[in-house]
Amino acid sequence: CALAPGHEGLLSNGTMLNGGLIAGALIGALLAGEFKVRVPRQRRRYGQSVVGGVLMG
């Protein structure tokens, strides 16, 4: 069972907290009119983004 102790699966507390954080940030940005998908123009920014993501864990 997915809700049995020790076998949390995808419905763990951490997963639900992370999902709520992301959803809340998205809703807040949409309501404030601040949401925008940004694509870097310079190719080197992609590499910098990957390195930054790896360093963050």
GROMACS .gro file of N, CA and C in nm:
model
  171
    1CYS      N    1   0.084  -0.119   0.000
    1CYS     CA    2   0.000   0.000   0.000
    1CYS      C    3   0.089   0.125   0.000
    2ALA      N    4   0.052   0.225  -0.075
    2ALA     CA    5   0.133   0.345  -0.088
    2ALA      C    6   0.136   0.427   0.041
    3LEU      N    7   0.038   0.409   0.128
    3LEU     CA    8   0.032   0.488   0.251
    3LEU      C    9   0.079   0.410   0.373
    4ALA      N   10   0.136   0.291   0.355
    4ALA     CA   11   0.185   0.211   0.466
    4ALA      C   12   0.311   0.275   0.523
    5PRO      N   13   0.331   0.265   0.655
    5PRO     CA   14   0.451   0.322   0.716
    5PRO      C   15   0.577   0.261   0.655
    6GLY      N   16   0.673   0.345   0.623
    6GLY     CA   17   0.798   0.298   0.566
    6GLY      C   18   0.795   0.282   0.415
    7HIS      N   19   0.679   0.289   0.355
    7HIS     CA   20   0.664   0.276   0.211
    7HIS      C   21   0.582   0.393   0.158
    8GLU      N   22   0.637   0.511   0.170
    8GLU     CA   23   0.561   0.632   0.137
    8GLU      C   24   0.542   0.652  -0.012
    9GLY      N   25   0.638   0.614  -0.093
    9GLY     CA   26   0.625   0.633  -0.236
    9GLY      C   27   0.621   0.780  -0.274
   10LEU      N   28   0.533   0.815  -0.367
   10LEU     CA   29   0.526   0.953  -0.415
   10LEU      C   30   0.445   1.045  -0.324
   11LEU      N   31   0.373   0.990  -0.229
   11LEU     CA   32   0.287   1.072  -0.143
   11LEU      C   33   0.351   1.102  -0.008
   12SER      N   34   0.483   1.119  -0.004
   12SER     CA   35   0.549   1.150   0.122
   12SER      C   36   0.525   1.297   0.159
   13ASN      N   37   0.551   1.328   0.284
   13ASN     CA   38   0.533   1.466   0.330
   13ASN      C   39   0.624   1.562   0.255
   14GLY      N   40   0.747   1.522   0.229
   14GLY     CA   41   0.840   1.608   0.158
   14GLY      C   42   0.794   1.638   0.016
   15THR      N   43   0.740   1.536  -0.051
   15THR     CA   44   0.692   1.556  -0.187
   15THR      C   45   0.574   1.652  -0.189
   16MET      N   46   0.484   1.636  -0.096
   16MET     CA   47   0.367   1.723  -0.090
   16MET      C   48   0.407   1.867  -0.056
   17LEU      N   49   0.504   1.883   0.035
   17LEU     CA   50   0.551   2.018   0.069
   17LEU      C   51   0.618   2.085  -0.051
   18ASN      N   52   0.702   2.011  -0.122
   18ASN     CA   53   0.768   2.068  -0.240
   18ASN      C   54   0.667   2.104  -0.349
   19GLY      N   55   0.570   2.018  -0.371
   19GLY     CA   56   0.467   2.047  -0.470
   19GLY      C   57   0.386   2.170  -0.433
   20GLY      N   58   0.353   2.183  -0.305
   20GLY     CA   59   0.279   2.300  -0.258
   20GLY      C   60   0.360   2.428  -0.270
   21LEU      N   61   0.489   2.419  -0.244
   21LEU     CA   62   0.576   2.535  -0.257
   21LEU      C   63   0.583   2.583  -0.402
   22ILE      N   64   0.601   2.489  -0.494
   22ILE     CA   65   0.609   2.524  -0.636
   22ILE      C   66   0.475   2.580  -0.685
   23ALA      N   67   0.365   2.515  -0.647
   23ALA     CA   68   0.233   2.562  -0.690
   23ALA      C   69   0.203   2.700  -0.632
   24GLY      N   70   0.237   2.721  -0.506
   24GLY     CA   71   0.213   2.851  -0.443
   24GLY      C   72   0.295   2.962  -0.507
   25ALA      N   73   0.420   2.932  -0.541
   25ALA     CA   74   0.504   3.032  -0.608
   25ALA      C   75   0.449   3.065  -0.746
   26LEU      N   76   0.402   2.964  -0.818
   26LEU     CA   77   0.344   2.987  -0.951
   26LEU      C   78   0.218   3.072  -0.941
   27ILE      N   79   0.130   3.038  -0.848
   27ILE     CA   80   0.005   3.114  -0.831
   27ILE      C   81   0.035   3.258  -0.791
   28GLY      N   82   0.130   3.277  -0.700
   28GLY     CA   83   0.167   3.412  -0.658
   28GLY      C   84   0.223   3.495  -0.772
   29ALA      N   85   0.308   3.434  -0.854
   29ALA     CA   86   0.366   3.506  -0.968
   29ALA      C   87   0.259   3.538  -1.071
   30LEU      N   88   0.166   3.446  -1.094
   30LEU     CA   89   0.059   3.472  -1.190
   30LEU      C   90  -0.032   3.584  -1.142
   31LEU      N   91  -0.068   3.583  -1.015
   31LEU     CA   92  -0.157   3.686  -0.961
   31LEU      C   93  -0.090   3.824  -0.960
   32ALA      N   94   0.043   3.826  -0.943
   32ALA     CA   95   0.115   3.953  -0.942
   32ALA      C   96   0.151   4.000  -1.082
   33GLY      N   97   0.125   3.917  -1.181
   33GLY     CA   98   0.159   3.953  -1.319
   33GLY      C   99   0.309   3.948  -1.346
   34GLU      N  100   0.382   3.871  -1.267
   34GLU     CA  101   0.527   3.864  -1.280
   34GLU      C  102   0.577   3.739  -1.349
   35PHE      N  103   0.489   3.649  -1.388
   35PHE     CA  104   0.532   3.524  -1.450
   35PHE      C  105   0.570   3.547  -1.595
   36LYS      N  106   0.689   3.500  -1.632
   36LYS     CA  107   0.735   3.512  -1.770
   36LYS      C  108   0.839   3.404  -1.795
   37VAL      N  109   0.824   3.333  -1.905
   37VAL     CA  110   0.924   3.234  -1.944
   37VAL      C  111   1.037   3.309  -2.012
   38ARG      N  112   1.157   3.293  -1.957
   38ARG     CA  113   1.273   3.363  -2.011
   38ARG      C  114   1.369   3.262  -2.073
   39VAL      N  115   1.410   3.290  -2.196
   39VAL     CA  116   1.505   3.204  -2.267
   39VAL      C  117   1.631   3.286  -2.293
   40PRO      N  118   1.746   3.236  -2.246
   40PRO     CA  119   1.869   3.313  -2.268
   40PRO      C  120   1.907   3.322  -2.415
   41ARG      N  121   1.961   3.436  -2.455
   41ARG     CA  122   2.003   3.456  -2.594
   41ARG      C  123   2.141   3.399  -2.619
   42GLN      N  124   2.228   3.409  -2.519
   42GLN     CA  125   2.365   3.360  -2.536
   42GLN      C  126   2.372   3.212  -2.500
   43ARG      N  127   2.440   3.134  -2.582
   43ARG     CA  128   2.449   2.989  -2.559
   43ARG      C  129   2.526   2.958  -2.431
   44ARG      N  130   2.618   3.044  -2.393
   44ARG     CA  131   2.700   3.015  -2.276
   44ARG      C  132   2.617   3.017  -2.147
   45ARG      N  133   2.505   3.085  -2.148
   45ARG     CA  134   2.416   3.090  -2.031
   45ARG      C  135   2.359   2.952  -1.998
   46TYR      N  136   2.339   2.868  -2.100
   46TYR     CA  137   2.289   2.733  -2.075
   46TYR      C  138   2.389   2.654  -1.992
   47GLY      N  139   2.516   2.664  -2.027
   47GLY     CA  140   2.620   2.597  -1.950
   47GLY      C  141   2.628   2.650  -1.808
   48GLN      N  142   2.617   2.780  -1.793
   48GLN     CA  143   2.619   2.840  -1.660
   48GLN      C  144   2.500   2.791  -1.577
   49SER      N  145   2.386   2.776  -1.640
   49SER     CA  146   2.267   2.728  -1.570
   49SER      C  147   2.285   2.584  -1.524
   50VAL      N  148   2.343   2.502  -1.609
   50VAL     CA  149   2.367   2.362  -1.573
   50VAL      C  150   2.466   2.353  -1.457
   51VAL      N  151   2.575   2.428  -1.464
   51VAL     CA  152   2.674   2.427  -1.356
   51VAL      C  153   2.612   2.477  -1.227
   52GLY      N  154   2.532   2.582  -1.233
   52GLY     CA  155   2.465   2.633  -1.113
   52GLY      C  156   2.370   2.531  -1.054
   53GLY      N  157   2.296   2.460  -1.140
   53GLY     CA  158   2.205   2.357  -1.091
   53GLY      C  159   2.278   2.242  -1.025
   54VAL      N  160   2.392   2.202  -1.083
   54VAL     CA  161   2.472   2.094  -1.024
   54VAL      C  162   2.528   2.136  -0.890
   55LEU      N  163   2.576   2.259  -0.880
   55LEU     CA  164   2.631   2.307  -0.753
   55LEU      C  165   2.524   2.317  -0.644
   56MET      N  166   2.401   2.346  -0.682
   56MET     CA  167   2.292   2.354  -0.584
   56MET      C  168   2.247   2.216  -0.538
   57GLY      N  169   2.279   2.116  -0.614
   57GLY     CA  170   2.247   1.980  -0.570
   57GLY      C  171   2.133   1.923  -0.643
   0.00000   0.00000   0.00000
